[in-house]
Short mmCIF file of C-alpha atoms in Angstrom, two decimals:
data_model
loop_
_atom_site.label_atom_id
_atom_site.label_comp_id
_atom_site.label_asym_id
_atom_site.label_seq_id
_atom_site.Cartn_x
_atom_site.Cartn_y
_atom_site.Cartn_z
CA UNK K 1411 -7.27 23.21 18.49
CA UNK K 1412 -5.52 25.96 18.86
CA UNK K 1413 -5.51 26.53 15.10
CA UNK K 1414 -8.35 25.43 14.16
CA UNK K 1415 -9.97 28.46 15.46
CA UNK K 1416 -8.52 30.62 13.40
CA UNK K 1417 -10.23 28.97 10.42
CA UNK K 1418 -13.20 31.41 12.23
CA UNK K 1419 -12.40 35.26 12.46
CA UNK K 1420 -15.07 36.08 13.77
CA UNK K 1421 -14.57 37.56 16.66
CA UNK K 1422 -13.44 41.63 17.41
CA UNK K 1423 -9.97 40.54 17.92
CA UNK K 1424 -9.06 38.79 15.33
CA UNK K 1425 -11.24 41.62 12.85
CA UNK K 1426 -9.26 44.14 14.08
CA UNK K 1427 -5.45 43.18 13.74
CA UNK K 1428 -3.91 46.62 14.67
CA UNK K 1429 -6.07 47.47 17.03
CA UNK K 1430 -2.87 48.14 19.39
CA UNK K 1431 -4.88 49.55 22.04
CA UNK K 1432 -6.12 46.26 23.40
CA UNK K 1433 -2.91 44.73 25.26
CA UNK K 1434 -4.60 44.71 28.57
CA UNK K 1435 -5.86 41.09 29.26
CA UNK K 1436 -9.94 41.16 29.96
CA UNK K 1437 -10.65 38.13 32.19
CA UNK K 1438 -11.47 35.06 30.10
CA UNK K 1439 -9.76 36.19 26.87
CA UNK K 1440 -9.31 33.50 24.27
CA UNK K 1441 -5.16 32.91 24.46
CA UNK K 1442 -3.07 30.88 22.38
CA UNK K 1443 -0.68 28.18 23.17
CA UNK K 1444 3.18 29.18 21.07
CA UNK K 1445 4.17 26.20 19.90
CA UNK K 1446 7.53 27.19 20.36
CA UNK K 1447 7.55 28.35 23.38
CA UNK K 1448 4.83 27.00 25.19
CA UNK K 1449 3.53 29.59 26.97
CA UNK K 1450 -0.63 30.70 26.85
CA UNK K 1451 -0.39 34.47 25.20
CA UNK K 1452 -3.60 36.17 25.33
CA UNK K 1453 -5.20 37.22 21.66
CA UNK K 1454 -5.09 40.62 21.86
CA UNK K 1455 -1.16 40.53 23.11
CA UNK K 1456 -0.55 38.73 20.04
CA UNK K 1457 -2.83 41.01 17.53
CA UNK K 1458 -0.56 43.97 18.66
CA UNK K 1459 2.76 42.17 18.11
CA UNK K 1460 0.93 40.99 14.89
CA UNK K 1461 0.56 37.77 15.75
CA UNK K 1462 4.43 36.92 16.51
CA UNK K 1463 5.49 35.59 20.05
CA UNK K 1464 7.46 37.04 22.21
CA UNK K 1465 9.90 34.60 21.83
CA UNK K 1466 9.71 35.51 18.12
CA UNK K 1467 7.87 32.85 17.00
CA UNK K 1468 5.71 33.56 14.55
CA UNK K 1469 1.97 32.89 13.64
CA UNK K 1470 0.27 31.62 10.43
CA UNK K 1471 -2.01 34.55 9.36
CA UNK K 1472 -4.70 34.63 6.52
CA UNK K 1473 -4.14 36.76 3.63
CA UNK K 1474 -6.99 39.52 4.44
CA UNK K 1475 -5.16 39.73 7.55
CA UNK K 1476 -1.96 40.24 6.55
CA UNK K 1477 -3.17 43.03 3.78
CA UNK K 1478 -4.66 45.30 6.61
CA UNK K 1479 -1.65 44.41 8.38
CA UNK K 1480 0.19 45.77 4.97
CA UNK K 1481 -1.07 48.31 2.67
CA UNK K 1482 -2.50 51.84 4.50
CA UNK K 1483 -5.91 52.28 5.52
CA UNK K 1484 -8.21 52.10 2.97
CA UNK K 1485 -5.73 51.48 0.70
CA UNK K 1486 -6.61 47.84 -0.92
CA UNK K 1487 -8.43 47.34 -3.91
CA UNK K 1488 -8.83 43.63 -4.79
CA UNK K 1489 -8.66 42.28 -8.00
CA UNK K 1490 -10.21 39.39 -9.64
CA UNK K 1491 -11.49 38.06 -6.69
CA UNK K 1492 -14.46 36.38 -9.30
CA UNK K 1493 -11.55 34.09 -10.24
CA UNK K 1494 -11.75 30.50 -8.83
CA UNK K 1495 -11.56 27.16 -10.02
CA UNK K 1496 -13.55 24.82 -11.31
CA UNK K 1497 -13.23 21.11 -11.62
CA UNK K 1498 -11.15 20.61 -15.10
CA UNK K 1499 -10.58 17.03 -14.74
CA UNK K 1500 -13.79 16.28 -13.17
CA UNK K 1501 -11.65 14.80 -9.92
CA UNK K 1502 -14.01 13.07 -8.06
CA UNK K 1503 -14.25 14.66 -4.45
CA UNK K 1504 -12.47 18.53 -5.33
CA UNK K 1505 -15.77 20.18 -5.92
CA UNK K 1506 -17.34 19.74 -2.68
CA UNK K 1507 -13.25 19.47 -0.87
CA UNK K 1508 -13.40 22.98 -2.77
CA UNK K 1509 -16.83 24.38 -0.84
CA UNK K 1510 -16.14 23.18 2.20
CA UNK K 1511 -12.72 25.31 1.74
CA UNK K 1512 -14.63 28.55 0.72
CA UNK K 1513 -17.25 28.33 3.46
CA UNK K 1514 -14.33 27.30 6.55
CA UNK K 1515 -11.74 30.05 5.54
CA UNK K 1516 -13.88 32.86 3.27
CA UNK K 1517 -12.17 32.96 0.37
CA UNK K 1518 -13.13 31.63 -3.34
CA UNK K 1519 -9.34 31.08 -4.28
CA UNK K 1520 -6.29 30.59 -2.38
CA UNK K 1521 -4.81 33.50 -3.59
CA UNK K 1522 -5.61 37.37 -2.53
CA UNK K 1523 -4.25 40.01 -5.82
CA UNK K 1524 -5.24 43.92 -5.62
CA UNK K 1525 -3.55 47.07 -5.86
CA UNK K 1526 -2.09 47.92 -2.73
CA UNK K 1527 -0.23 51.63 -1.44
CA UNK K 1528 2.26 50.47 1.96
CA UNK K 1529 3.31 53.69 3.67
CA UNK K 1530 1.85 55.75 0.72
CA UNK K 1531 3.99 52.96 -1.91
CA UNK K 1532 1.66 52.14 -4.96
CA UNK K 1533 2.50 48.08 -5.85
CA UNK K 1534 0.29 45.79 -6.90
CA UNK K 1535 -0.30 42.99 -3.37
CA UNK K 1536 -0.02 39.37 -3.92
CA UNK K 1537 -1.00 37.28 -1.01
CA UNK K 1538 -1.36 33.32 -1.08
CA UNK K 1539 -4.08 31.96 1.88
CA UNK K 1540 -2.68 29.05 3.89
CA UNK K 1541 -6.04 27.94 4.93
CA UNK K 1542 -7.38 27.85 0.97
CA UNK K 1543 -5.72 24.47 0.91
CA UNK K 1544 -2.38 24.81 1.93
CA UNK K 1545 -2.17 27.77 -0.45
CA UNK K 1546 -2.10 25.14 -3.26
CA UNK K 1547 -1.51 26.44 -6.52
CA UNK K 1548 -4.36 25.49 -9.17
CA UNK K 1549 -5.56 27.18 -12.55
CA UNK K 1550 -6.94 30.33 -10.90
CA UNK K 1551 -3.95 30.92 -8.52
CA UNK K 1552 -2.01 30.70 -11.94
CA UNK K 1553 -4.62 33.07 -13.49
CA UNK K 1554 -4.97 35.26 -11.37
CA UNK K 1555 -1.27 35.56 -10.97
CA UNK K 1556 -0.40 36.21 -14.22
CA UNK K 1557 -2.97 38.55 -14.69
CA UNK K 1558 -1.75 40.65 -11.62
CA UNK K 1559 1.53 40.28 -13.34
CA UNK K 1560 0.50 41.87 -17.15
CA UNK K 1561 -1.60 44.72 -14.83
CA UNK K 1562 1.60 45.63 -13.27
CA UNK K 1563 3.55 45.74 -17.26
CA UNK K 1564 1.08 47.36 -18.47
CA UNK K 1565 0.79 50.41 -15.52
CA UNK K 1566 4.31 49.94 -14.77
CA UNK K 1567 4.02 49.54 -11.17
CA UNK K 1568 6.29 46.85 -8.81
CA UNK K 1569 4.50 43.66 -7.80
CA UNK K 1570 4.75 42.65 -3.96
CA UNK K 1571 3.98 38.45 -3.28
CA UNK K 1572 3.40 36.93 -0.16
CA UNK K 1573 3.83 33.26 -0.56
CA UNK K 1574 2.61 30.38 1.07
CA UNK K 1575 2.24 27.20 -0.04
CA UNK K 1576 2.20 23.17 -0.41
CA UNK K 1577 2.57 22.72 -4.31
CA UNK K 1578 0.89 22.91 -7.48
CA UNK K 1579 -2.60 21.31 -6.60
CA UNK K 1580 -3.32 17.65 -8.32
CA UNK K 1581 -7.09 17.90 -8.33
CA UNK K 1582 -6.07 19.86 -11.73
CA UNK K 1583 -3.01 17.67 -12.61
CA UNK K 1584 -1.42 18.90 -15.77
CA UNK K 1585 -2.94 22.17 -15.57
CA UNK K 1586 -1.53 22.92 -12.25
CA UNK K 1587 1.50 22.22 -13.35
CA UNK K 1588 0.86 24.50 -16.31
CA UNK K 1589 0.74 27.26 -14.92
CA UNK K 1590 4.30 27.28 -12.86
CA UNK K 1591 5.33 28.08 -16.77
CA UNK K 1592 2.72 30.60 -17.18
CA UNK K 1593 3.29 32.74 -14.28
CA UNK K 1594 7.45 32.71 -14.52
CA UNK K 1595 6.55 33.86 -18.03
CA UNK K 1596 4.33 36.81 -16.92
CA UNK K 1597 7.18 37.37 -14.08
CA UNK K 1598 10.04 37.56 -17.34
CA UNK K 1599 8.01 39.95 -18.60
CA UNK K 1600 7.50 42.10 -15.73
CA UNK K 1601 11.04 42.02 -15.19
CA UNK K 1602 12.44 42.57 -18.64
CA UNK K 1603 10.40 46.06 -18.41
CA UNK K 1604 12.52 46.75 -15.83
CA UNK K 1605 10.11 46.74 -13.29
CA UNK K 1606 10.94 45.42 -9.38
CA UNK K 1607 9.34 42.70 -7.78
CA UNK K 1608 9.76 41.45 -4.26
CA UNK K 1609 8.32 38.61 -2.85
CA UNK K 1610 8.36 37.40 1.08
CA UNK K 1611 8.51 33.97 1.37
CA UNK K 1612 6.33 32.49 4.81
CA UNK K 1613 5.64 29.60 5.94
CA UNK K 1614 5.36 27.33 4.64
CA UNK K 1615 6.38 28.02 0.67
CA UNK K 1616 7.06 24.54 -1.31
CA UNK K 1617 6.68 22.77 -4.13
CA UNK K 1618 5.43 24.23 -7.17
CA UNK K 1619 5.33 27.63 -5.69
CA UNK K 1620 9.40 27.51 -4.77
CA UNK K 1621 10.20 26.77 -8.22
CA UNK K 1622 8.32 29.42 -9.97
CA UNK K 1623 7.42 32.42 -9.03
CA UNK K 1624 8.54 32.49 -5.33
CA UNK K 1625 12.26 32.08 -5.52
CA UNK K 1626 11.87 34.82 -9.76
CA UNK K 1627 11.68 38.02 -7.51
CA UNK K 1628 14.77 40.86 -8.00
CA UNK K 1629 14.00 40.57 -3.98
CA UNK K 1630 13.81 37.64 -2.12
CA UNK K 1631 12.46 37.77 2.05
CA UNK K 1632 11.54 35.60 4.22
CA UNK K 1633 9.67 35.54 7.69
CA UNK K 1634 11.60 33.91 10.52
CA UNK K 1635 11.52 30.18 10.93
CA UNK K 1636 10.02 29.58 7.46
CA UNK K 1637 9.72 26.43 5.82
CA UNK K 1638 11.25 27.39 2.41
CA UNK K 1639 12.22 24.35 0.09
CA UNK K 1640 11.33 22.30 -2.95
CA UNK K 1641 10.71 18.66 -2.18
CA UNK K 1642 8.49 17.70 1.46
CA UNK K 1643 11.10 16.90 4.04
CA UNK K 1644 9.20 13.31 4.53
CA UNK K 1645 10.08 12.71 1.40
CA UNK K 1646 13.52 13.26 1.36
CA UNK K 1647 13.94 11.76 4.51
CA UNK K 1648 12.46 8.19 2.55
CA UNK K 1649 14.37 8.94 -0.25
CA UNK K 1650 17.56 9.54 1.07
CA UNK K 1651 17.16 7.55 4.16
CA UNK K 1652 19.31 9.99 6.04
CA UNK K 1653 18.68 12.41 8.82
CA UNK K 1654 17.79 15.44 7.59
CA UNK K 1655 20.82 18.48 9.29
CA UNK K 1656 19.12 20.97 11.73
CA UNK K 1657 16.76 23.42 10.62
CA UNK K 1658 16.72 21.15 7.12
CA UNK K 1659 14.48 23.91 5.13
CA UNK K 1660 14.09 26.76 7.40
CA UNK K 1661 14.41 30.05 6.31
CA UNK K 1662 17.39 31.03 7.96
CA UNK K 1663 19.06 27.12 6.42
CA UNK K 1664 18.09 28.81 2.94
CA UNK K 1665 19.37 32.23 3.68
CA UNK K 1666 22.66 30.48 4.21
CA UNK K 1667 22.86 28.59 1.25
CA UNK K 1668 22.29 31.88 -0.34
CA UNK K 1669 18.69 31.68 -1.89
CA UNK K 1670 17.61 34.35 0.50
CA UNK K 1671 18.56 38.26 0.57
CA UNK K 1672 17.20 38.45 4.00
CA UNK K 1673 14.74 37.68 6.63
CA UNK K 1674 12.71 40.38 8.06
CA UNK K 1675 10.28 39.57 10.74
CA UNK K 1676 6.83 40.45 10.33
CA UNK K 1677 6.91 43.70 12.37
CA UNK K 1678 9.42 45.46 10.30
CA UNK K 1679 8.32 44.02 7.10
CA UNK K 1680 5.97 47.22 6.21
CA UNK K 1681 8.53 49.81 6.34
CA UNK K 1682 10.83 47.92 4.89
CA UNK K 1683 9.19 46.96 2.19
CA UNK K 1684 8.11 50.53 1.76
CA UNK K 1685 11.80 51.63 1.64
CA UNK K 1686 12.33 49.52 -1.20
CA UNK K 1687 9.81 49.92 -2.87
CA UNK K 1688 10.44 53.95 -2.88
CA UNK K 1689 14.59 53.33 -3.51
CA UNK K 1690 13.21 51.35 -6.25
CA UNK K 1691 10.72 54.14 -7.60
CA UNK K 1692 13.22 56.96 -7.70
CA UNK K 1693 14.26 57.84 -3.86
CA UNK Y 14 -4.89 0.80 -27.57
CA UNK Y 15 -6.79 0.32 -24.22
CA UNK Y 16 -4.20 0.07 -21.52
CA UNK Y 17 -5.36 1.57 -18.75
CA UNK Y 18 -3.94 4.56 -17.43
CA UNK Y 19 -1.30 2.97 -14.45
CA UNK Y 20 -0.31 0.43 -17.68
CA UNK Y 21 0.89 3.31 -19.45
CA UNK Y 22 2.60 4.11 -16.21
CA UNK Y 23 4.49 0.79 -15.79
CA UNK Y 24 5.32 1.03 -19.85
CA UNK Y 25 6.73 5.13 -19.65
CA UNK Y 26 9.08 3.64 -16.89
CA UNK Y 27 10.08 0.51 -18.63
CA UNK Y 28 13.99 0.03 -17.99
CA UNK Y 29 13.89 -0.99 -21.97
CA UNK Y 30 12.20 2.41 -23.59
CA UNK Y 31 14.87 4.10 -25.57
CA UNK Y 32 16.55 6.66 -23.54
CA UNK Y 33 17.72 9.94 -24.30
CA UNK Y 34 21.24 8.65 -25.49
CA UNK Y 35 19.38 6.38 -27.69
CA UNK Y 36 16.92 9.46 -29.19
CA UNK Y 37 20.39 11.62 -29.31
CA UNK Y 38 22.80 8.96 -30.76
CA UNK Y 39 19.40 7.85 -33.88
CA UNK Y 40 18.02 11.12 -34.62
CA UNK Y 41 21.18 13.45 -34.93
CA UNK Y 42 24.74 12.99 -36.16
CA UNK Y 43 28.46 13.86 -34.65
CA UNK Y 44 27.09 14.75 -30.84
CA UNK Y 45 29.51 16.29 -29.24
CA UNK Y 46 28.89 16.28 -25.43
CA UNK Y 47 29.30 19.45 -23.28
CA UNK Y 48 29.53 19.23 -19.49
CA UNK Y 49 29.23 21.25 -15.72
CA UNK Y 50 27.05 23.85 -15.09
CA UNK Y 51 30.31 25.80 -14.77
CA UNK Y 52 29.16 26.60 -11.37
CA UNK Y 53 28.74 23.29 -9.01
CA UNK Y 54 29.30 20.45 -10.84
CA UNK Y 55 27.99 18.36 -13.85
CA UNK Y 56 25.20 15.85 -13.45
CA UNK Y 57 25.27 12.72 -15.31
CA UNK Y 58 21.55 12.87 -15.01
CA UNK Y 59 21.24 15.49 -17.57
CA UNK Y 60 23.42 15.59 -21.22
CA UNK Y 61 24.30 18.18 -23.62
CA UNK Y 62 25.91 19.23 -26.19
CA UNK Y 63 25.67 19.80 -30.25
CA UNK Y 64 24.94 17.89 -33.22
CA UNK Y 65 23.59 17.73 -36.49
CA UNK Y 66 20.35 17.74 -37.53
CA UNK Y 67 20.32 16.75 -41.72
CA UNK Y 68 23.54 18.72 -41.47
CA UNK Y 69 22.09 21.42 -39.31
CA UNK Y 70 23.68 22.50 -35.78
CA UNK Y 71 21.13 22.36 -32.54
CA UNK Y 72 21.92 22.19 -29.01
CA UNK Y 73 20.60 18.89 -27.60
CA UNK Y 74 19.70 17.86 -24.32
CA UNK Y 75 18.55 14.72 -22.29
CA UNK Y 76 16.92 13.56 -18.98
CA UNK Y 77 19.22 10.36 -19.09
CA UNK Y 78 17.83 7.37 -17.57
CA UNK Y 79 20.53 4.42 -18.92
CA UNK Y 80 18.99 0.87 -19.33
CA UNK Y 81 21.42 -1.41 -17.09
CA UNK Y 82 21.39 -1.25 -13.42
CA UNK Y 83 25.17 0.29 -12.80
CA UNK Y 84 24.13 2.59 -16.07
CA UNK Y 85 21.32 3.64 -13.60
CA UNK Y 86 22.37 4.66 -10.97
CA UNK Y 87 24.84 6.62 -12.72
CA UNK Y 88 22.29 8.39 -14.07
CA UNK Y 89 20.57 8.74 -10.92
CA UNK Y 90 17.63 7.16 -12.27
CA UNK Y 91 17.18 10.72 -14.41
CA UNK Y 92 16.28 12.15 -11.54
CA UNK Y 93 17.71 15.90 -11.76
CA UNK Y 94 19.88 17.86 -8.93
CA UNK Y 95 19.72 21.70 -9.73
CA UNK Y 96 23.06 21.32 -11.24
CA UNK Y 97 21.47 19.45 -13.93
CA UNK Y 98 18.89 21.91 -14.86
CA UNK Y 99 21.86 24.41 -14.56
CA UNK Y 100 23.89 23.28 -17.06
CA UNK Y 101 20.55 22.39 -19.40
CA UNK Y 102 20.10 26.25 -18.86
CA UNK Y 103 24.03 27.55 -19.98
CA UNK Y 104 23.58 25.43 -22.89
CA UNK Y 105 19.82 26.75 -24.17
CA UNK Y 106 22.00 29.98 -23.59
CA UNK Y 107 24.62 29.14 -25.58
CA UNK Y 108 22.31 28.03 -28.20
CA UNK Y 109 21.02 30.91 -28.38
CA UNK Y 110 24.14 33.23 -28.50
CA UNK Y 111 24.58 31.06 -31.70
CA UNK Y 112 21.61 31.15 -33.31
CA UNK Y 113 20.70 27.64 -32.81
CA UNK Y 114 17.40 25.54 -32.30
CA UNK Y 115 17.00 23.48 -29.00
CA UNK Y 116 16.04 19.76 -28.91
CA UNK Y 117 15.75 18.33 -25.65
CA UNK Y 118 14.06 15.21 -24.32
CA UNK Y 119 12.78 14.57 -21.18
CA UNK Y 120 12.29 11.49 -18.88
CA UNK Y 121 12.39 11.72 -15.36
CA UNK Y 122 9.98 11.04 -12.67
CA UNK Y 123 11.01 13.74 -11.15
CA UNK Y 124 14.00 16.25 -9.82
CA UNK Y 125 15.45 14.76 -7.27
CA UNK Y 126 14.56 14.50 -3.34
CA UNK Y 127 17.67 14.88 -1.63
CA UNK Y 128 19.58 17.36 0.97
CA UNK Y 129 22.26 18.28 -1.55
CA UNK Y 130 19.34 19.46 -3.98
CA UNK Y 131 17.95 21.58 -1.54
CA UNK Y 132 20.73 23.02 -0.18
CA UNK Y 133 21.70 23.88 -3.48
CA UNK Y 134 18.27 25.78 -4.96
CA UNK Y 135 16.42 22.80 -7.05
CA UNK Y 136 13.15 24.90 -6.57
CA UNK Y 137 15.20 28.52 -7.59
CA UNK Y 138 17.26 25.99 -10.32
CA UNK Y 139 14.19 24.59 -12.03
CA UNK Y 140 11.95 28.81 -11.91
CA UNK Y 141 14.95 30.07 -13.43
CA UNK Y 142 14.27 27.49 -16.42
CA UNK Y 143 11.17 28.55 -16.50
CA UNK Y 144 11.95 32.13 -16.76
CA UNK Y 145 14.95 32.18 -19.27
CA UNK Y 146 13.22 29.51 -21.90
CA UNK Y 147 10.19 31.41 -21.99
CA UNK Y 148 12.03 33.72 -24.13
CA UNK Y 149 14.83 32.70 -25.63
CA UNK Y 150 14.87 33.89 -29.19
CA UNK Y 151 15.66 30.32 -30.79
CA UNK Y 152 13.13 27.87 -31.24
CA UNK Y 153 12.55 25.01 -28.71
CA UNK Y 154 11.01 21.32 -29.27
CA UNK Y 155 11.02 19.28 -25.97
CA UNK Y 156 9.80 15.71 -26.54
CA UNK Y 157 9.13 13.32 -23.88
CA UNK Y 158 9.65 9.72 -24.86
CA UNK Y 159 9.04 8.58 -20.92
CA UNK Y 160 8.50 9.86 -17.74
CA UNK Y 161 7.23 13.58 -17.67
CA UNK Y 162 7.68 13.85 -13.67
CA UNK Y 163 6.26 17.21 -12.30
CA UNK Y 164 8.39 20.24 -12.12
CA UNK Y 165 11.57 18.02 -12.85
CA UNK Y 166 10.35 17.67 -16.39
CA UNK Y 167 8.82 21.09 -16.90
CA UNK Y 168 12.01 22.39 -16.37
CA UNK Y 169 13.29 21.19 -19.60
CA UNK Y 170 10.06 21.54 -21.85
CA UNK Y 171 8.71 24.99 -21.12
CA UNK Y 172 8.86 25.06 -25.40
CA UNK Y 173 7.11 26.45 -28.19
CA UNK Y 174 6.34 22.93 -29.25
CA UNK Y 175 5.40 19.87 -26.71
CA UNK Y 176 5.07 16.13 -27.86
CA UNK Y 177 4.75 13.05 -26.44
CA UNK Y 178 5.59 9.47 -26.95
CA UNK Y 179 2.05 7.75 -27.00
CA UNK Y 180 2.99 6.01 -23.93
CA UNK Y 181 4.66 8.42 -22.48
CA UNK Y 182 3.08 10.13 -19.33
CA UNK Y 183 3.22 14.05 -17.73
CA UNK Y 184 1.72 14.15 -14.84
CA UNK Y 185 1.78 16.83 -11.94
CA UNK Y 186 2.88 14.35 -9.53
CA UNK Y 187 3.32 10.51 -9.69
CA UNK Y 188 0.21 8.42 -9.02
CA UNK Y 189 2.06 6.96 -6.18
CA UNK Y 190 2.59 10.31 -4.03
CA UNK Y 191 -1.02 11.77 -5.21
CA UNK Y 192 -2.55 8.47 -3.76
CA UNK Y 193 -0.49 8.39 -0.75
CA UNK Y 194 -1.80 12.16 -0.26
CA UNK Y 195 -5.51 11.37 -0.77
CA UNK Y 196 -6.11 7.90 0.96
CA UNK Y 197 -2.93 7.33 2.57
CA UNK Y 198 -2.09 4.40 0.35
CA UNK Y 199 0.41 4.13 -2.09
CA UNK Y 200 -1.03 0.75 -3.80
CA UNK Y 201 -3.79 3.15 -4.93
CA UNK Y 202 -2.11 3.87 -7.59
CA UNK Y 203 -3.71 2.65 -10.27
CA UNK Y 204 -6.97 4.89 -9.34
CA UNK Y 205 -4.62 8.25 -8.99
CA UNK Y 206 -3.55 7.42 -12.15
CA UNK Y 207 -6.46 7.17 -14.22
CA UNK Y 208 -7.76 10.16 -12.11
CA UNK Y 209 -4.55 12.90 -13.06
CA UNK Y 210 -4.94 12.33 -16.33
CA UNK Y 211 -1.53 11.74 -17.48
CA UNK Y 212 -1.82 10.01 -20.45
CA UNK Y 213 -0.74 11.36 -23.58
CA UNK Y 214 -4.03 11.86 -25.49
CA UNK Y 215 -5.49 13.49 -21.18
CA UNK Y 216 -2.43 15.76 -22.28
CA UNK Y 217 -3.56 16.94 -25.99
CA UNK Y 218 -7.55 17.02 -25.28
CA UNK Y 219 -6.54 19.90 -22.21
CA UNK Y 220 -3.83 21.72 -25.04
CA UNK Y 221 -0.87 20.85 -22.90
CA UNK Y 222 0.92 19.19 -26.04
CA UNK Y 223 0.55 19.47 -29.27
CA UNK Y 224 1.46 15.68 -31.39
CA UNK Y 225 1.79 11.97 -30.32
CA UNK Y 226 4.39 10.54 -31.39
CA UNK Y 227 3.25 6.80 -32.47
CA UNK Y 228 5.64 4.24 -31.04
CA UNK Y 229 5.44 1.55 -33.82
CA UNK Y 230 8.66 0.20 -34.46
CA UNK Y 231 9.90 2.23 -31.61
CA UNK Y 232 13.53 1.18 -31.06
CA UNK Y 233 14.27 0.72 -34.98
CA UNK Y 234 16.06 3.17 -37.70
CA UNK Y 235 11.82 3.60 -39.37
CA UNK Y 236 10.63 5.21 -35.60
CA UNK Y 237 14.06 7.36 -35.31
CA UNK Y 238 13.89 8.35 -38.73
CA UNK Y 239 9.69 9.35 -39.09
CA UNK Y 240 10.74 11.97 -35.01
CA UNK Y 241 14.18 13.04 -37.69
CA UNK Y 242 11.59 13.97 -40.68
CA UNK Y 243 9.07 16.24 -38.34
CA UNK Y 244 11.60 17.30 -36.65
CA UNK Y 245 13.49 19.30 -39.67
CA UNK Y 246 10.22 20.22 -40.59
CA UNK Y 247 8.46 21.66 -36.91
CA UNK Y 248 12.19 23.47 -37.19
CA UNK Y 249 12.02 24.76 -40.44
CA UNK Y 250 8.44 26.93 -39.76
CA UNK Y 251 9.58 28.42 -36.46
CA UNK Y 252 12.74 29.14 -37.27
CA UNK Y 253 11.09 31.72 -40.05
CA UNK Y 254 8.59 32.66 -37.12
CA UNK Y 255 9.21 36.03 -36.13
CA UNK Y 256 7.02 36.28 -33.90
CA UNK Y 257 8.61 32.97 -32.16
CA UNK Y 258 7.92 34.44 -28.47
CA UNK Y 259 5.03 36.20 -27.81
CA UNK Y 260 3.31 32.93 -29.30
CA UNK Y 261 5.67 31.20 -27.01
CA UNK Y 262 4.02 33.04 -24.29
CA UNK Y 263 0.05 32.51 -25.65
CA UNK Y 264 0.82 28.90 -25.71
CA UNK Y 265 1.14 28.54 -21.67
CA UNK Y 266 -0.47 31.92 -20.98
CA UNK Y 267 -3.90 30.06 -22.10
CA UNK Y 268 -3.46 27.50 -20.88
CA UNK Y 269 -6.07 26.38 -18.11
CA UNK Y 270 -7.67 30.44 -18.20
CA UNK Y 271 -11.42 28.20 -19.10
CA UNK Y 272 -10.85 25.78 -16.31
CA UNK Y 273 -11.22 28.92 -14.06
CA UNK Y 274 -14.57 30.99 -14.12
CA UNK Y 275 -14.25 34.39 -14.69
CA UNK Y 276 -17.89 35.36 -13.51
#
């Protein structure tokens, strides 16, 4: 139930993601149970620490909460806000599902794109939305991310991308699959123009997103404990009939195997991203 | 042909269908196989090398399923590991260096789901292929000959032309996988197959492929001769195109753009 409350971020504590002044716990203040250390933590304490538990567990964040934490105040200009999925295959139930998710998440699609400044460093920013069909990639997500890379190439801007995804959106069938190729081609053009692309992989980054733009960055960062992989752990267990190694597909495991540059705690990401952007912009 | 989509899936999976190596042996001459990704190992699920097409050198790459039980086990049922995709990319870059066109034959239920595959970066390997194939400066034609399973198929299909055998299928997820996610019941695969729009006719009407290849005389000389003729003709045209990479970009750029409401 605690997680479901996240779908309605309409109280002041959640709106004001950066209000460090609220660390005093009010009587009767809502608490959240950490799935890692099992302690009940007052929401205000969590928010003061960017929704990271004292034990280090990173709670899931909505895209706009992340943007609020990352971008300089008043320095996020959203792009392609009106782009959203139709039902190209007339997949039964898809339209209704999307409508419900839109109402619950307050988002039109599974990614938010725009131009941001992070500690004064200008970049194109995309942040995927876990509460919109677990960040699944359909035509609209592909179109938005491709458009953002084209914009970044044209305006010679770096791209910072936060990924969270269960993979391609099966209700759009082959069209979803093709977004992997489409976004990859746009990333390649951006890269060939000598421009910087940084991804931050967050929990979970899997399937078609891992197998396309998540893994195509110059610098790949990840949040601690995030699941990062191609196939789902359950599917692998069923296919291979083997028990999975400890920490399998966690960001620490993936780093150890050589596919992630650095694991960055959420509280350090803004400063780190700003520094990386600065270094690649002539220092 | 009035088969329901799930029967097309069954046909696409039939172990008696011609496999990648059958196409290579019957369409090209003098195939010389090259092994290994130069990084980790050699993946028997993907074969590649050089051969002659109508006398001209081409690089050919195929996902190979095998026919007999022994062959199929050796080929891991056409489910490739990261080293398979990396071998394919190595050979494609080699083709680019020496100005040879590339022909790929795709036939897989999907990239392999396993511990080693994840440890060695299955997602990264496919991602790199998608990215690199988008700007290779030689013509690429990919032909789906059986199953076109998701990212594992796309990893060899970022091409200038994508063709499908009439009863091959191309899908973002297997019908069984889709059914088990949506209805927690893999037995409803038949329903899922119809909804996923995975037949060659669907793929063509969605603008994902250019051509459907007839399965008349499949496996016979005429069948392979016909494909050879089409390949020679198409590669001839692509080879003289001065904006190959630009057109390849646009080919994928427009897919799904109409499916988005841009109000």
